[in-house]
Every structure is written in structure tokens, then in C-alpha cells.
Tab-separated table of C-alpha atoms and ligand atoms in Angstrom:
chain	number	residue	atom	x	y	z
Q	1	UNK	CA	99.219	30.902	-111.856
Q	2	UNK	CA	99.632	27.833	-114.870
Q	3	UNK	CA	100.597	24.559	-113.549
Q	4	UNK	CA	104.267	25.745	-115.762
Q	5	UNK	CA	104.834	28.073	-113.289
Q	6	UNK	CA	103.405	26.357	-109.987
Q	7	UNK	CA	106.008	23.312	-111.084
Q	8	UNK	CA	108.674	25.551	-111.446
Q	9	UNK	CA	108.666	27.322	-108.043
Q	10	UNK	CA	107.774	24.400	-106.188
Q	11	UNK	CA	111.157	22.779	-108.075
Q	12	UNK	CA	113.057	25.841	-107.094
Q	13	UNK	CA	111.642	26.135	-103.666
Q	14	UNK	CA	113.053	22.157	-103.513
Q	15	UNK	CA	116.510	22.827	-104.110
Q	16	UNK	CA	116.319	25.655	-101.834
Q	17	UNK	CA	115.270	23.153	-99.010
Q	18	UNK	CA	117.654	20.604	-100.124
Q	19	UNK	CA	120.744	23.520	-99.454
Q	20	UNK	CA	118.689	24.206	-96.899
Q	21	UNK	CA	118.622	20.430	-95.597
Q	22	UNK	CA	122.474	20.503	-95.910
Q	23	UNK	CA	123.158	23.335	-94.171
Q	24	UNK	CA	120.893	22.217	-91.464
Q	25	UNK	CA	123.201	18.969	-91.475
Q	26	UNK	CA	126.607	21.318	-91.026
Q	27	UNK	CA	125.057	23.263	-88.510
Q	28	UNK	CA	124.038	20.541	-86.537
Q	29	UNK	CA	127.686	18.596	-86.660
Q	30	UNK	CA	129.123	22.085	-85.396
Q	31	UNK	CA	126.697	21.719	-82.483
Q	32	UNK	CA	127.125	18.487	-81.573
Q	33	UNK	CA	131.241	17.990	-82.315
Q	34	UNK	CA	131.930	20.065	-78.708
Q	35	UNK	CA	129.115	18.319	-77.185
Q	36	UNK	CA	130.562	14.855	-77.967
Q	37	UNK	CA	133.845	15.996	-76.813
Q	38	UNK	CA	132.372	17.235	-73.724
Q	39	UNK	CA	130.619	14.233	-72.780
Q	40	UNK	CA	134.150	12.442	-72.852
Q	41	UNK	CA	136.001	14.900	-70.977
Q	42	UNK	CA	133.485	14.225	-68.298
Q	43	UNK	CA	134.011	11.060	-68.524
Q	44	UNK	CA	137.875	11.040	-67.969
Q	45	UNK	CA	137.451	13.799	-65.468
Q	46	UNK	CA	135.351	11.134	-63.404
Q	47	UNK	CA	137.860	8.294	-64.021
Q	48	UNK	CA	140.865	11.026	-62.978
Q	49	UNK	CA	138.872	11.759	-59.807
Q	50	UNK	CA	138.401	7.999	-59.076
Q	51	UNK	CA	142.242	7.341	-59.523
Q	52	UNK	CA	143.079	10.465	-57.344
Q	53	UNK	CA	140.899	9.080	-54.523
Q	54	UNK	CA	142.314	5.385	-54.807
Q	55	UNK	CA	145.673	7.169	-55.200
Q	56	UNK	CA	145.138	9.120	-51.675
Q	57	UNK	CA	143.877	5.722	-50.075
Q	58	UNK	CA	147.156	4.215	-50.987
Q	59	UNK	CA	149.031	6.808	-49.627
Q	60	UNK	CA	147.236	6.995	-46.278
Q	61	UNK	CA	147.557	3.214	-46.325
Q	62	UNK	CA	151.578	3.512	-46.897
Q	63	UNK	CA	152.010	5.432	-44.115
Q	64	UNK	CA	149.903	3.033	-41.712
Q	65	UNK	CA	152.163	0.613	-42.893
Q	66	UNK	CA	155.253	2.464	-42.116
Q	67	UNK	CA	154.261	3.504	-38.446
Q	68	UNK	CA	153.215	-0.149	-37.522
Q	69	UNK	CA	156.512	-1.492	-38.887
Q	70	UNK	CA	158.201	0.800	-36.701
Q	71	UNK	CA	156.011	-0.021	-33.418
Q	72	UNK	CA	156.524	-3.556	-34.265
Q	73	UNK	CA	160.468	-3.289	-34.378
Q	74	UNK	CA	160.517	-0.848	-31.234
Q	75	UNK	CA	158.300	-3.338	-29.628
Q	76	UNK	CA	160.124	-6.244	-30.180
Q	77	UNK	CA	163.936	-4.151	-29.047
Q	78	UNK	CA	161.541	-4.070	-25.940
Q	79	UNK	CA	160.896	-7.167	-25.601
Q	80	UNK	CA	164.492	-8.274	-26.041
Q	81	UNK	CA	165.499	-5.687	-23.319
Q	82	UNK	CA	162.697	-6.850	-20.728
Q	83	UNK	CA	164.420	-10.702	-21.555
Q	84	UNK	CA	167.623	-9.748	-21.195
Q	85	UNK	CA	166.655	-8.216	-17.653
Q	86	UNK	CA	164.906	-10.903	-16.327
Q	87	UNK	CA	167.964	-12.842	-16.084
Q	88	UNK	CA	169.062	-10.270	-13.616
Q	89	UNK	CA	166.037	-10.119	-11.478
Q	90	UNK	CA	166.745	-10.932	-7.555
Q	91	UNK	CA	163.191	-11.971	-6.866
Q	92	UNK	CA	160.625	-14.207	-7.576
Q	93	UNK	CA	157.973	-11.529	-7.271
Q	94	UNK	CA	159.601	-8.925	-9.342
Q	95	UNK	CA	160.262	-12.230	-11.918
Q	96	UNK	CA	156.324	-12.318	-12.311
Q	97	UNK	CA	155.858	-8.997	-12.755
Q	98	UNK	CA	158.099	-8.983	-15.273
Q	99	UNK	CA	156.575	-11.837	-17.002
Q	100	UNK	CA	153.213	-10.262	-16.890
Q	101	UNK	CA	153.995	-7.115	-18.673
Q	102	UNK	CA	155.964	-8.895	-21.623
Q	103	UNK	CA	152.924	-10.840	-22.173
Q	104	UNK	CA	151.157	-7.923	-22.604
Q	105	UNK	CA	153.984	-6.687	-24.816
Q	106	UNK	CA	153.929	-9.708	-26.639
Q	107	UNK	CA	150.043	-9.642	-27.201
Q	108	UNK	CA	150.002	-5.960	-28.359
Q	109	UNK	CA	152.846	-6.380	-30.868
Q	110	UNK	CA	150.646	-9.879	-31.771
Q	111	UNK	CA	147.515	-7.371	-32.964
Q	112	UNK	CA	149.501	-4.755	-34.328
Q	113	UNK	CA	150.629	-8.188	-36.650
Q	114	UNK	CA	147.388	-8.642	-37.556
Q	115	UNK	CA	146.983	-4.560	-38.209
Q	116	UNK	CA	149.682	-5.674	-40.615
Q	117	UNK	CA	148.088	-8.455	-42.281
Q	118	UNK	CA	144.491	-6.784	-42.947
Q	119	UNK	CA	146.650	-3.210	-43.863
Q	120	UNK	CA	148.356	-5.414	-46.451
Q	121	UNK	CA	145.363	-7.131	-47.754
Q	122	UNK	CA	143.796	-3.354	-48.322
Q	123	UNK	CA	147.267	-2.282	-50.097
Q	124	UNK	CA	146.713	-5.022	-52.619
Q	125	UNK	CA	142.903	-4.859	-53.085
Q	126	UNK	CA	143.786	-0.888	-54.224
Q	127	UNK	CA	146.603	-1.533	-55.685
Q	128	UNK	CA	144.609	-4.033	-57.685
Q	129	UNK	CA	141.497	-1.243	-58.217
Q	130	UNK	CA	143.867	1.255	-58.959
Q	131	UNK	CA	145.322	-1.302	-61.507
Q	132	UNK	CA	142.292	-1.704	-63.242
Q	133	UNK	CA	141.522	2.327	-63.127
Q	134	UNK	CA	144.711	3.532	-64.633
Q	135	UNK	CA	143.393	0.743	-67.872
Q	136	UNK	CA	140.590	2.962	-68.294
Q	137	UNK	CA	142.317	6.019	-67.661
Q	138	UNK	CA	144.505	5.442	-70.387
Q	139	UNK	CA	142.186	4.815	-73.069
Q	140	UNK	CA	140.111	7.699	-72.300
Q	141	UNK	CA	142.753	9.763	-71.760
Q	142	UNK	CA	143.988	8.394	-75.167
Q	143	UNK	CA	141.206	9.078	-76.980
Q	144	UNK	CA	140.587	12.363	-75.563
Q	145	UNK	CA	143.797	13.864	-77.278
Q	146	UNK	CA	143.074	11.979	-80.453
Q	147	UNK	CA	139.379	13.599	-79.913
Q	148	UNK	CA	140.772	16.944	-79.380
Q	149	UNK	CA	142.936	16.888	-82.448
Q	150	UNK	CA	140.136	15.611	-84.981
Q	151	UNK	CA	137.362	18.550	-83.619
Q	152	UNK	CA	139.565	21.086	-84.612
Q	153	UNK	CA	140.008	19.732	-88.202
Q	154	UNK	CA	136.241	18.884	-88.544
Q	155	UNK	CA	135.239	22.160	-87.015
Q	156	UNK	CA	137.464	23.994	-89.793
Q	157	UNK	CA	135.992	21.873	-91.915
Q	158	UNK	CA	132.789	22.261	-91.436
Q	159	UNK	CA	132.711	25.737	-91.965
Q	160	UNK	CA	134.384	25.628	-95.268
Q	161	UNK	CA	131.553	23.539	-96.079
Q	162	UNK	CA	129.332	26.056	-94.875
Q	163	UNK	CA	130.128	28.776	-96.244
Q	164	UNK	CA	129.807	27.209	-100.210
Q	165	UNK	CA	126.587	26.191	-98.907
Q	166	UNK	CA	125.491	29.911	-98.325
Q	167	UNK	CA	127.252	30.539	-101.624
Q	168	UNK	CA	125.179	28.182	-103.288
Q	169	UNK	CA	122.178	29.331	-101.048
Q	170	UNK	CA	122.658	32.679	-102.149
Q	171	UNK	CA	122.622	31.666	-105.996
Q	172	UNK	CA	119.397	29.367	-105.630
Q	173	UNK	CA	117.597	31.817	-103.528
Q	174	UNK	CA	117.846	34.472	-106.550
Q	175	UNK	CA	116.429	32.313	-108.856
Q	176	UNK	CA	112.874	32.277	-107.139
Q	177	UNK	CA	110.385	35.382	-107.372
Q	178	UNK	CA	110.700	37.216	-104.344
Q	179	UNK	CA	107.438	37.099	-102.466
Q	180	UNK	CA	107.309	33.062	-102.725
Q	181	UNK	CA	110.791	33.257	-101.538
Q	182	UNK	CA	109.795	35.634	-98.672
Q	183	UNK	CA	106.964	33.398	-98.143
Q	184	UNK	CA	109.743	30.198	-97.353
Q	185	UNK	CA	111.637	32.730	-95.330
Q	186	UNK	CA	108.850	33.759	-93.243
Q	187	UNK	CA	108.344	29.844	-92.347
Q	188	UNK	CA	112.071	28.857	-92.046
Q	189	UNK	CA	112.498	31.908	-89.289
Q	190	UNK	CA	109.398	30.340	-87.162
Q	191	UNK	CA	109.413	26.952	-87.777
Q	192	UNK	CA	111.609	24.034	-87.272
Q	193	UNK	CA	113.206	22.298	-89.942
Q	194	UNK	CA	112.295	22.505	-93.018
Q	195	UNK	CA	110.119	24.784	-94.722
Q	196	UNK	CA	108.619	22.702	-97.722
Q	197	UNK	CA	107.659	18.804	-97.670
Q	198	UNK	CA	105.604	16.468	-100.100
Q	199	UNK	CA	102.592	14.712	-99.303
Q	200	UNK	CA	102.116	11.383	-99.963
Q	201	UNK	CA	98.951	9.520	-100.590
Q	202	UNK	CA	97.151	12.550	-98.951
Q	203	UNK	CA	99.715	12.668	-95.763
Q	204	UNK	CA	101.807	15.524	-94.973
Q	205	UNK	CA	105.219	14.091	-94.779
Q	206	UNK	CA	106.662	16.037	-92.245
Q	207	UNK	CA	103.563	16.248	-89.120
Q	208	UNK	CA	102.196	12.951	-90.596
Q	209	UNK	CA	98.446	14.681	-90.623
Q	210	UNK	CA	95.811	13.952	-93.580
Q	211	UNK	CA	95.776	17.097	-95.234
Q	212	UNK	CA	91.764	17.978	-96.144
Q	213	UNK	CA	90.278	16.007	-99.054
Q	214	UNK	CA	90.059	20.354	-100.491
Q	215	UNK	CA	93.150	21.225	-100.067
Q	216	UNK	CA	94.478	17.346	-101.595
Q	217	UNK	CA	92.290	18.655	-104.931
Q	218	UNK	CA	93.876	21.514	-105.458
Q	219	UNK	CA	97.047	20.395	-104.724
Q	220	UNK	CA	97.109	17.784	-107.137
Q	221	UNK	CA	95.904	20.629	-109.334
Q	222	UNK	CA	99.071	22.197	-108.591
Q	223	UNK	CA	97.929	26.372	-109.467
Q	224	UNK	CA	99.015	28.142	-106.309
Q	225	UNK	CA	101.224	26.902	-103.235
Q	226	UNK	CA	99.490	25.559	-100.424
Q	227	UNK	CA	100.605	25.104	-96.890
Q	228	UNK	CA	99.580	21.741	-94.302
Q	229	UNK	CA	97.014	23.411	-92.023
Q	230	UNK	CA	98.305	21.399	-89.781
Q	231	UNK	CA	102.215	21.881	-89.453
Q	232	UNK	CA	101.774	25.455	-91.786
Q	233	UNK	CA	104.986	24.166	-93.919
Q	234	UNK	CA	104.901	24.542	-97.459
Q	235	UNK	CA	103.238	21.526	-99.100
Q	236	UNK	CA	103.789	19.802	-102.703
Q	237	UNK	CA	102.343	16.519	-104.187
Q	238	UNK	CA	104.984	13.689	-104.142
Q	239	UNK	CA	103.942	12.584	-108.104
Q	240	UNK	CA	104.317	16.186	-109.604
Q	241	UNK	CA	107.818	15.101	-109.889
Q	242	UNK	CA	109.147	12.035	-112.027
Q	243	UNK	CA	112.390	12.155	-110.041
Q	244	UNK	CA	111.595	10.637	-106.496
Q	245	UNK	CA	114.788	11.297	-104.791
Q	246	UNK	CA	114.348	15.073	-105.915
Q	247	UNK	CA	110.468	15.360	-104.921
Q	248	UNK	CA	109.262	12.672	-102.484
Q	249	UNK	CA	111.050	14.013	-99.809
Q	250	UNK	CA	113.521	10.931	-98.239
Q	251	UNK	CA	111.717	10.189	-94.806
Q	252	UNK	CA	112.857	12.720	-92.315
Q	253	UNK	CA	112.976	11.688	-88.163
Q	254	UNK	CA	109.986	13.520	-87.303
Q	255	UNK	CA	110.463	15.597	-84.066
Q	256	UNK	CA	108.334	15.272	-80.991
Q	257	UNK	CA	107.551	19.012	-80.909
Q	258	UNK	CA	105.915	20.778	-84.023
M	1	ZN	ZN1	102.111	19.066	-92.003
């Protein structure tokens, strides 16, 4: 075909890529918006689960609390019983025994004080955690609802922008002969993102690979569309078009896999 012609499909099969290269970008976003959202709902699931353990501790450690109060008060009525009797006893024999087993009253209900002290050293150490927890919780939870709200709207949104993309894909699409633009389809179906790159000083743009000295010739030339025998994507030369935003193909993240 004249270089005329050549230019103007390559130009046509550009703005096809660059809808294409949009819609990619929608697509994407309405992949990754539940993903995101995901990510933070296991997040705040994990905090919730942490709080509901620290919430059972404190619980458990409540009721400790409660029984030893009430051993320690029924221990000490004890106590004040036993004294009370000793002032009756009628010997001195039954007066030691006595003695003897408030002492070990009085050293039991002594522990059970210091059960106390170390129960109410844990109380504040996860009342203090739990403290610090319910912080985190909030925020997350926080910004889990505002989250929730904006996905819905970007979602929606998203799609409104996708469908005038296939509009405008539609439109673009008809513009180009049919077998070159069954030619792009055949790549776009089978090959990752996107179809048709430029090469620069020799390189293809998109696998990064010489292409051969040849195939460089005859691209310059610019007659027929060539593909990169490497990556198999429709190639163009970079200086066939004056307009470098519109030709030489704005550096794309090149994927591990191609
Ligand atoms: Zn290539």
C-alpha cells in the first residue's frame, strides 16, 4: 500500500488503542474498587476480632474479681466470728487451736489480696489495650462506611464512562478497513494490553526488544503494518508522527509476563 494509506491506518489503529487504553483504565478501576474495599474490611474484621477477644478477657477478669471480693468479705465475717469466740473458750488448748486456724484464715484471705492486686493490674493493662483498640476500631470502622458509600458512586460511575467509551469504540472501529481491524482484534483477544506500540530508536516500546535491523527498514518505510517478532503487537515508528503525545506512545509499566 502508499505510505498515504500505511499513515492513515496506523493513525486510526492509534486512536483505536488510545479508547482502547481508556477502557482498559475503567475496567481496571472496576476491578480493583471491591478489591480495595475488601482489603479494608479485612482489616476491621481483624481489629473487631481483637476487641472481641480483649472484650471476653475483661469479662472473665470481672467475674474473678467479683468471686474474690466475695471470699474476701465471707472470709473476713469468719474471722470476726472465730474472734468473737475465742473470748469464750474454757481452755488453753482449745485457745491454740483456735489461734492456729485463724492464722491460716488470715494467710489465705492475705493471698486471695494479692489475687486481687495482680487481677487488678490485668483489668487495667486490658482496659488500657482495649483503649487503644477501640481508637483503631473507630477509624476503620469510620472509613469503612465512608468507603462503602463512595464504591457505589464510582462503580456507577465508572460504567457510565464505559459505556461512551464503547460508543466511541464503536465509531472509531468503523472507520478502519476491516481486515486491519480484524487483524488488531485478533491480537487484543490473545494478548495483553495493548495491541499497537511505537518503536523508538529501533526498540519495541512495549517488550523493550531491538526489533531486526529488516524489519526497522521497512518500518521506517512505512508500506505495510508490521508486528515486533518478539511481543507479536502491532508496531509503528515513533517519528511517522509530528504529534508525540499522539504517536510515541507515553511509557507504559511494562508487565513481567508477555
Ligand atoms: Zn515487542
Amino acid at each position: 500500500m502508499s505510505n498515504a494509506v500505511y499513515l492513515d491506518q496506523i493513525k486510526q489503529l492509534v486512536e483505536l488503542q488510545k479508547v482502547d487504553d481508556a477502557i482498559f483504565t475503567v475496567k481496571q478501576e472496576l476491578e480493583s474498587a471491591p478489591r480495595d474495599l475488601e482489603e479494608l474490611e479485612q482489616r476491621f474484621e481483624a481489629v473487631d476480632a481483637q476487641r472481641n477477644r480483649v472484650l471476653d478477657k475483661l469479662t472473665h477478669l470481672q467475674e474473678q474479681q467479683k468471686r474474690l471480693s466475695l471470699e474476701i468479705d465471707d472470709d473476713s465475717a469468719r474471722i470476726k466470728k472465730s474472734k468473737n469466740k475465742l473470748m469464750q473458750v474454757g481452755n488453753t488448748r482449745e485457745y491454740h487451736a483456735m489461734m492456729r486456724e485463724m492464722d491460716s484464715m488470715e494467710k489465705v484471705n492475705r493471698s486471695r489480696e494479692e489475687e486481687k492486686m495482680t487481677l487488678m493490674e490485668e483489668l487495667q493493662l486490658q482496659t488500657d489495650t482495649l483503649a487503644e483498640i477501640d481508637r483503631n476500631h473507630c477509624a476503620l470502622k469510620a472509613e469503612l462506611e465512608v468507603r462503602r458509600e463512595g464504591l457505589e458512586g464510582k462503580i456507577q460511575n465508572a460504567r457510565v464512562r464505559l459505556e461512551s467509551l464503547n460508543q466511541k469504540r464503536a465509531q472509531v472501529s468503523k472507520a478502519i478497513p476491516q481486515p486491519v481491524f480484524m487483524r488488531y482484534e485478533f491480537i487484543r483477544v490473545r494478548l495483553e494490553h495493548p495491541v499497537i506500540v511505537a518503536v523508538k530508536d529501533g526498540v519495541c516500546s512495549r517488550c523493550n526488544i531491538a526489533v531486526p535491523p529488516q524489519t526497522f527498514i521497512e518500518l521506517q518505510r512505512g508500506q505495510q503494518i508490521l508486528s515486533c517478532p518478539n511481543c507479536q503487537r502491532l508496531i509503528f515508528w515513533c517519528e511517522h508522527f509530528s504529534l508525540p503525545e499522539e504517536a510515541a506512545a507515553t511509557p507504559r509499566p511494562t508487565p513481567l509476563t508477555d
